[in-house]
Short mmCIF file of C-alpha atoms and ligand atoms in Angstrom, two decimals:
data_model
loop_
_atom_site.label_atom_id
_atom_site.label_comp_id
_atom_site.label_asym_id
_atom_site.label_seq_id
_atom_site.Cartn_x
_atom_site.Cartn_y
_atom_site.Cartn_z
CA UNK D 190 -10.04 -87.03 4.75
CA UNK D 191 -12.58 -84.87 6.22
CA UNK D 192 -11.40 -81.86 7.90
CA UNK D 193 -12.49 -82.99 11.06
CA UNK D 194 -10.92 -85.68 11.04
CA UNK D 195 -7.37 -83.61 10.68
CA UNK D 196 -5.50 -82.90 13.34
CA UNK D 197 -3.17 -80.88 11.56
CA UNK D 198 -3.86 -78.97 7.92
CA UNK D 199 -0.75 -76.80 5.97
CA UNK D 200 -1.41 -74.85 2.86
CA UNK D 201 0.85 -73.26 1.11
CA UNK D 202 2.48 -72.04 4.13
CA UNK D 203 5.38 -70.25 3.35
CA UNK D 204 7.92 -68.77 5.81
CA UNK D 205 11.35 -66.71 5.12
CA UNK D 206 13.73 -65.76 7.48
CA UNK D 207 15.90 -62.24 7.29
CA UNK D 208 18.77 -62.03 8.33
CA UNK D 209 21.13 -58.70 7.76
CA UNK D 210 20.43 -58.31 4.14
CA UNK D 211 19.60 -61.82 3.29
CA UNK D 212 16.31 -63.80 2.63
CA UNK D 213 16.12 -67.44 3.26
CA UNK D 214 13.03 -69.05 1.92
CA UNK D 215 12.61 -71.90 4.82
CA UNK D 216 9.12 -73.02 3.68
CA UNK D 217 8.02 -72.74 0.35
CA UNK D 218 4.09 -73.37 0.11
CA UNK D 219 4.17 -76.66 2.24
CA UNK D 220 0.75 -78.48 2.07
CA UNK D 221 -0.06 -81.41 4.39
CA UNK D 222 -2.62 -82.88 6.08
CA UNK D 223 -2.16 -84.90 9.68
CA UNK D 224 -5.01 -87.34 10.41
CA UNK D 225 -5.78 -87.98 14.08
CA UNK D 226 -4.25 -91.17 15.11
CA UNK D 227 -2.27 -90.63 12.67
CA UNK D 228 2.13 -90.83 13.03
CA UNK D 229 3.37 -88.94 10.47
CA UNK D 230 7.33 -88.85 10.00
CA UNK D 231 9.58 -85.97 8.12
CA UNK D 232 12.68 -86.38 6.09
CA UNK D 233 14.43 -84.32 3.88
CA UNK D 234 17.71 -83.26 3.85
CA UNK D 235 19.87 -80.79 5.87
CA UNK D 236 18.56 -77.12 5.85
CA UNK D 237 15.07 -78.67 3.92
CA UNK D 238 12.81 -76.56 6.55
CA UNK D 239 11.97 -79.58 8.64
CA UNK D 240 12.36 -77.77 12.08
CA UNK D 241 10.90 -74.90 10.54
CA UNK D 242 7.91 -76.76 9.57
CA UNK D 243 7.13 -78.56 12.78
CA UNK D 244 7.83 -75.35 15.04
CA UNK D 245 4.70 -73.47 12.50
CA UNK D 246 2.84 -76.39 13.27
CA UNK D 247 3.45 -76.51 16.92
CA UNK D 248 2.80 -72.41 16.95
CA UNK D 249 6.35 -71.65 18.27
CA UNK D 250 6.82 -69.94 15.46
CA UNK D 251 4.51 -67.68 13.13
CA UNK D 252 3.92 -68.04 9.14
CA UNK D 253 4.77 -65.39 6.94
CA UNK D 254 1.74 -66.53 4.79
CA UNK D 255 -0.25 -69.65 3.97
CA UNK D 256 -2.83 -71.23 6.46
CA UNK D 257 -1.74 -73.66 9.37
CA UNK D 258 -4.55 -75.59 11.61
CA UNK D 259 -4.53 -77.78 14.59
CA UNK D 260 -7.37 -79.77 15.51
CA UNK D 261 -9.21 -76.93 13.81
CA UNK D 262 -7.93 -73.83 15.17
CA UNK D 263 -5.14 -71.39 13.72
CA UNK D 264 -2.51 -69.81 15.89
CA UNK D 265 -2.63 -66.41 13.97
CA UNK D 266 -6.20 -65.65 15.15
CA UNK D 267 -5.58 -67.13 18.70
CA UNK D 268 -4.87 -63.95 21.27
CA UNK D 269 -1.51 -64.46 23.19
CA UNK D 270 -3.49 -65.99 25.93
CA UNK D 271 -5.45 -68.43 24.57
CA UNK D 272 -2.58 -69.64 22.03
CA UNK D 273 -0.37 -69.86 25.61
CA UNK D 274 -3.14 -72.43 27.17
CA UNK D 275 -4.11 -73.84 23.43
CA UNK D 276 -0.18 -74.65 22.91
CA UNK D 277 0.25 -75.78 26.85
CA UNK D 278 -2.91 -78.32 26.75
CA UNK D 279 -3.11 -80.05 23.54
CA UNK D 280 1.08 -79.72 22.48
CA UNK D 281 4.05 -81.61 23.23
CA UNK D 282 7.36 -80.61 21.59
CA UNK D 283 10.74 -82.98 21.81
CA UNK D 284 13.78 -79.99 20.72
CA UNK D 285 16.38 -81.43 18.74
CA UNK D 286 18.87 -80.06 21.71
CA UNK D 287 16.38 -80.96 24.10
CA UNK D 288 15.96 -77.81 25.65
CA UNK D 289 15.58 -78.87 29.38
CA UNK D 290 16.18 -76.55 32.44
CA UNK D 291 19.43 -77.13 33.66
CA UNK D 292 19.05 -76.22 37.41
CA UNK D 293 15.87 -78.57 37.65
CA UNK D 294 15.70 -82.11 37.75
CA UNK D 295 14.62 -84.89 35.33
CA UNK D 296 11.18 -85.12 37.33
CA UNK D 297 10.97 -81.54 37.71
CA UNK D 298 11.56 -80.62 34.24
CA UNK D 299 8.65 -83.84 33.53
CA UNK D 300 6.21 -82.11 35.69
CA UNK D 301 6.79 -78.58 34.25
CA UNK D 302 3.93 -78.73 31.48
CA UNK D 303 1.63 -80.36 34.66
CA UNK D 304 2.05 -77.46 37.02
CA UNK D 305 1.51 -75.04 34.02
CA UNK D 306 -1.81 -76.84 33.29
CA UNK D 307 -2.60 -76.51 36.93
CA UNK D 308 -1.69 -79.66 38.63
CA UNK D 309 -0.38 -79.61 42.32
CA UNK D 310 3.39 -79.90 42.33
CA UNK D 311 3.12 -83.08 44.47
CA UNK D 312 1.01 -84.81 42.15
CA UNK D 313 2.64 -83.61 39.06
CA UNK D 314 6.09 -84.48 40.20
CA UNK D 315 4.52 -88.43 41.10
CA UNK D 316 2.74 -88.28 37.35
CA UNK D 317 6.12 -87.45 35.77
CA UNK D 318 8.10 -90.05 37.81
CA UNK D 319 5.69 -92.58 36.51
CA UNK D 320 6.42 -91.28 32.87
CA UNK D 321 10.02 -91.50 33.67
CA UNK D 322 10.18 -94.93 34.46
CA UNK D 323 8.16 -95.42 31.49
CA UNK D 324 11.03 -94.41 29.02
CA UNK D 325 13.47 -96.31 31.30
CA UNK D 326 14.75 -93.41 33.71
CA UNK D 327 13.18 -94.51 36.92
CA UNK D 328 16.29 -94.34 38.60
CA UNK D 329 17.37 -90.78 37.56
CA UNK D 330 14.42 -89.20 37.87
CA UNK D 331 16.40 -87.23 40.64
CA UNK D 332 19.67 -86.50 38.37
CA UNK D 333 20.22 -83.02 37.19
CA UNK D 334 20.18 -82.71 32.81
CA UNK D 335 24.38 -82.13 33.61
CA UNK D 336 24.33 -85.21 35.23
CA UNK D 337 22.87 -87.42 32.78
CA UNK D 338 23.86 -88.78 29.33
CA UNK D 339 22.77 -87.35 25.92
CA UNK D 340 20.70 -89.91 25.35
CA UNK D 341 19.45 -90.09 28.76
CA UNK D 342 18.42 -86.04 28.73
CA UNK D 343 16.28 -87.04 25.10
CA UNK D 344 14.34 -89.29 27.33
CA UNK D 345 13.54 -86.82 29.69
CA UNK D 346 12.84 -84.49 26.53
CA UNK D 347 10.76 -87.09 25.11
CA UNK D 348 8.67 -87.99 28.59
CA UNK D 349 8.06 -83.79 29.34
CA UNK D 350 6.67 -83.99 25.89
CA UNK D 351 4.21 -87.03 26.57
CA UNK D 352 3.13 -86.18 30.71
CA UNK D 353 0.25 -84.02 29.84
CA UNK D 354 -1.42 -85.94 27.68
CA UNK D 355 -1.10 -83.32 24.47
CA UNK D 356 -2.96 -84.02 21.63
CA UNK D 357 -0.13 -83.39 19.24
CA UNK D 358 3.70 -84.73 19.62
CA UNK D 359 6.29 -82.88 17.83
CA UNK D 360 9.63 -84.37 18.03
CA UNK D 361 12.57 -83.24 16.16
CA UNK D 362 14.50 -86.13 16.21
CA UNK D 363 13.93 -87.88 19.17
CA UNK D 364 16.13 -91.01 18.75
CA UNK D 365 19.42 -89.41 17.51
CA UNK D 366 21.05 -90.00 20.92
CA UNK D 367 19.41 -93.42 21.57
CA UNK D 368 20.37 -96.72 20.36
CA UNK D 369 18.73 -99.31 18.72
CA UNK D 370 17.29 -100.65 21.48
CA UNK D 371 16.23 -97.86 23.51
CA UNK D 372 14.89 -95.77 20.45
CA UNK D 373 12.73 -98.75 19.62
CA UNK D 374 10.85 -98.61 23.33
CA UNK D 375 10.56 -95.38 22.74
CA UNK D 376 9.15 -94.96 19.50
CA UNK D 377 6.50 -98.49 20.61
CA UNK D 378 5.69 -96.04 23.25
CA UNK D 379 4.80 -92.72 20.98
CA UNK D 380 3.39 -95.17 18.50
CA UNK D 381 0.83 -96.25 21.96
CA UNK D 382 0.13 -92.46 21.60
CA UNK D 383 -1.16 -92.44 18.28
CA UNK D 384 -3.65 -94.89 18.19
CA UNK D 385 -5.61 -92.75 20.88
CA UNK D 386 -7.96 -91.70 17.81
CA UNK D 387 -7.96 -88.18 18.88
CA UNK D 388 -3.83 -87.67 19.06
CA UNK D 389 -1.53 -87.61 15.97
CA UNK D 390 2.49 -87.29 16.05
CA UNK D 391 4.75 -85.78 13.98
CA UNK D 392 8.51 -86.65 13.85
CA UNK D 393 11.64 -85.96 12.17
CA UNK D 394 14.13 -88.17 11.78
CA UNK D 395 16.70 -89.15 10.10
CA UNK D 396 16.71 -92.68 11.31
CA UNK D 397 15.84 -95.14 8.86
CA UNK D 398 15.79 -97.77 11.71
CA UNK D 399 12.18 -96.08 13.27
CA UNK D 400 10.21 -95.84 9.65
CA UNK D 401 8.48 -98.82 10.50
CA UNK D 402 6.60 -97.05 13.27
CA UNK D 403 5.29 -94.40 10.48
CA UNK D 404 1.50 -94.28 9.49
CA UNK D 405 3.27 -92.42 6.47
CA UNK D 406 6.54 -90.97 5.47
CA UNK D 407 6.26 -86.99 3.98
CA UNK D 408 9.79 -86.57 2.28
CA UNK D 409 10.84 -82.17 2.10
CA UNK D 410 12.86 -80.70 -0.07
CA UNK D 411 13.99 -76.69 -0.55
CA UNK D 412 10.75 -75.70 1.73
CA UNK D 413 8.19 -78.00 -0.21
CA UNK D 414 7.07 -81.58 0.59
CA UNK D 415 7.97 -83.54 -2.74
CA UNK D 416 6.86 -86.77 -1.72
CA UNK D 417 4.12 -88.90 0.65
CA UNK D 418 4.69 -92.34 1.35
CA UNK D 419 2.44 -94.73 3.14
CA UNK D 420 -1.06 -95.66 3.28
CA UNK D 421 -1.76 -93.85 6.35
CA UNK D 422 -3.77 -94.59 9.15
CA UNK D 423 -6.26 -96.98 8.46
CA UNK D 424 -9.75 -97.03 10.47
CA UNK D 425 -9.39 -98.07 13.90
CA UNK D 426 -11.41 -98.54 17.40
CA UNK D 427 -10.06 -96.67 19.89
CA UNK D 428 -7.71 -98.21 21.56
CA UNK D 429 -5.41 -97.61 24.62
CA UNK D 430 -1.71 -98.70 24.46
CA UNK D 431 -0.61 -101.21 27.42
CA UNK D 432 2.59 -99.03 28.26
CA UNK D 433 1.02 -95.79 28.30
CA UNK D 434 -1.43 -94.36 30.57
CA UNK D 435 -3.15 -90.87 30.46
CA UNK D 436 -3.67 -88.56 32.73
CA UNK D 437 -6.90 -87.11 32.55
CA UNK D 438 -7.19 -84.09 30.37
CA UNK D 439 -8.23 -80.39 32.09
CA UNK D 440 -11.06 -79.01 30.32
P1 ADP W 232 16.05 -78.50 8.76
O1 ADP W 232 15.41 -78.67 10.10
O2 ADP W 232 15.40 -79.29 7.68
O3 ADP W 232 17.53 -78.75 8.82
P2 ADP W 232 15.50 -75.68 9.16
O4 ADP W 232 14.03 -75.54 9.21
O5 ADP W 232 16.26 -75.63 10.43
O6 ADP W 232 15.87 -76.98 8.31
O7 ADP W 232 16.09 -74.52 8.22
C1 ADP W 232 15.59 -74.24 6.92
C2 ADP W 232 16.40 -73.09 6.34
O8 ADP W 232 16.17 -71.92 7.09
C3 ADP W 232 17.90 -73.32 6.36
O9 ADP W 232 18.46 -72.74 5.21
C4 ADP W 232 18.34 -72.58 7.60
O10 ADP W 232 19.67 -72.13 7.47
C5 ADP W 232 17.37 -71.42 7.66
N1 ADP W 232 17.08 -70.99 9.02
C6 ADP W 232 16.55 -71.75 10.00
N2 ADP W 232 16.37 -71.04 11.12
C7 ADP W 232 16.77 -69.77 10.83
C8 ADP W 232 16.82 -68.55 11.58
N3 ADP W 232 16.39 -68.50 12.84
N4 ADP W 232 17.29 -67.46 10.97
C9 ADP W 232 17.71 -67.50 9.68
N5 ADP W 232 17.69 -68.61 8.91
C10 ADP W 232 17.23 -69.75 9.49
MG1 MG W 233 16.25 -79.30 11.91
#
């Protein structure tokens, strides 16, 4: 893999948290590369540093060392500005406790990462109803988070992640509330993401039921990825997925 053709490079990123007088070493020189078009999955168990790993690579969250780039830029030499509008255009984060505004609705919290990329609050709230009904919630897109089911608030995690068109998805977990069925539409429709040639997704799961969807499979242990699996993504035209539609992407 050329490095242009990464959308995501680690090496030997390490990170440790302190806490009082103790040092948890979260990431322990993690190297991986993320090829665009590429769906790249995480496992590992409990406490590994999967969240960790994907909020470094998402630039929620600085490095303590080690070099992390996406689509060939690195957060730690962005200014707070331009990491702001790098992270707001080109990411799109699913939280593992989704992490929506609670006095909002589903199609307001769906248009948030519109309006903050400049879109006019009409049109964003019509592009995030359309995403809505894409993963299922077209008739909720009105419903406050309180008001919906678990499983029903992941969806409108997982479409706020998807309405601007980011470059890179970051889910943590995206189908734990979701059953079979609904966490296989939408998983077909972040899989329609990634074979845009210029996107890549990262997810972790624990849900053996959505491997089939990876390109490959990068198993963590104690901070470190032990283990790829997978041929990854093999040469491809570009190619738009049927169920999913992008909006055009500000400059
Ligand atoms: P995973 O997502 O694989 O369960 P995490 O990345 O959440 O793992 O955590 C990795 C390690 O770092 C764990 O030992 C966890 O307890 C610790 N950790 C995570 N977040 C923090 C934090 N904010 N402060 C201190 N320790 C943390
Ligand atoms: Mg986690």
């Amino acid at each position: 893999m050329n490095a242009r053709s990464l959308a995501v490079r680690c090496q030997n990123v390490i990170k440790i948290y302190h806490t009082g007088d103790q040092k948890v070493t979260a990431l322990n020189g993690v190297n991986l590369d993320i090829a665009m078009g590429e769906l790249m999955m995480l496992v590992g168990p409990s406490g590994c540093g999967k969240t960790t790993l994907i909020s470094v690579i998402a630039g929620i969250l600085d490095q303590d060392s080690g070099y992390c780039e996406v689509f060939g830029e690195d957060f730690l030499n962005m200014s707070n500005h331009h990491k702001l509008n790098f992270r707001a255009r080109n990411i799109g984060f699913v939280f593992q406790a989704f992490n929506l505004l609670s006095a909002l609705s589903a199609a307001e919290n769906v248009s948030i990462p519109l309006i903050i990329n400049g879109m006019q609050r009409s049109n964003a709230e019509r592009k995030a109803i359309t995403v809505l009904e894409q993963v299922g919630l077209g008739a909720r897109v009105n419903a406050l988070p309180s008001e919906l089911s678990g499983g029903q608030q992941q969806r409108v995690a997982i479409a706020r992640a998807m309405v601007h068109s980011p470059r890179l998805i970051v889910c943590d977990e995206p189908t734990s509330s979701l059953d079979h069925e609904t966490g296989h539409a939408v998983m077909t429709l972040l899989k329609g993401i990634a074979l845009h040639k210029d996107r890549a997704l990262v997810i972790v799961t624990h849900d053996a039921r959505i491997f089939d969807f990876a390109d490959r499979i990068a198993k963590m242990d104690d901070g470190r990825i032990v283990e790829i699996k997978g041929v990854g993504v093999q040469a491809s035209p570009a190619s738009t997925s049927k169920s999913y539609t992008p909006v055009a992407a500000k400059p």
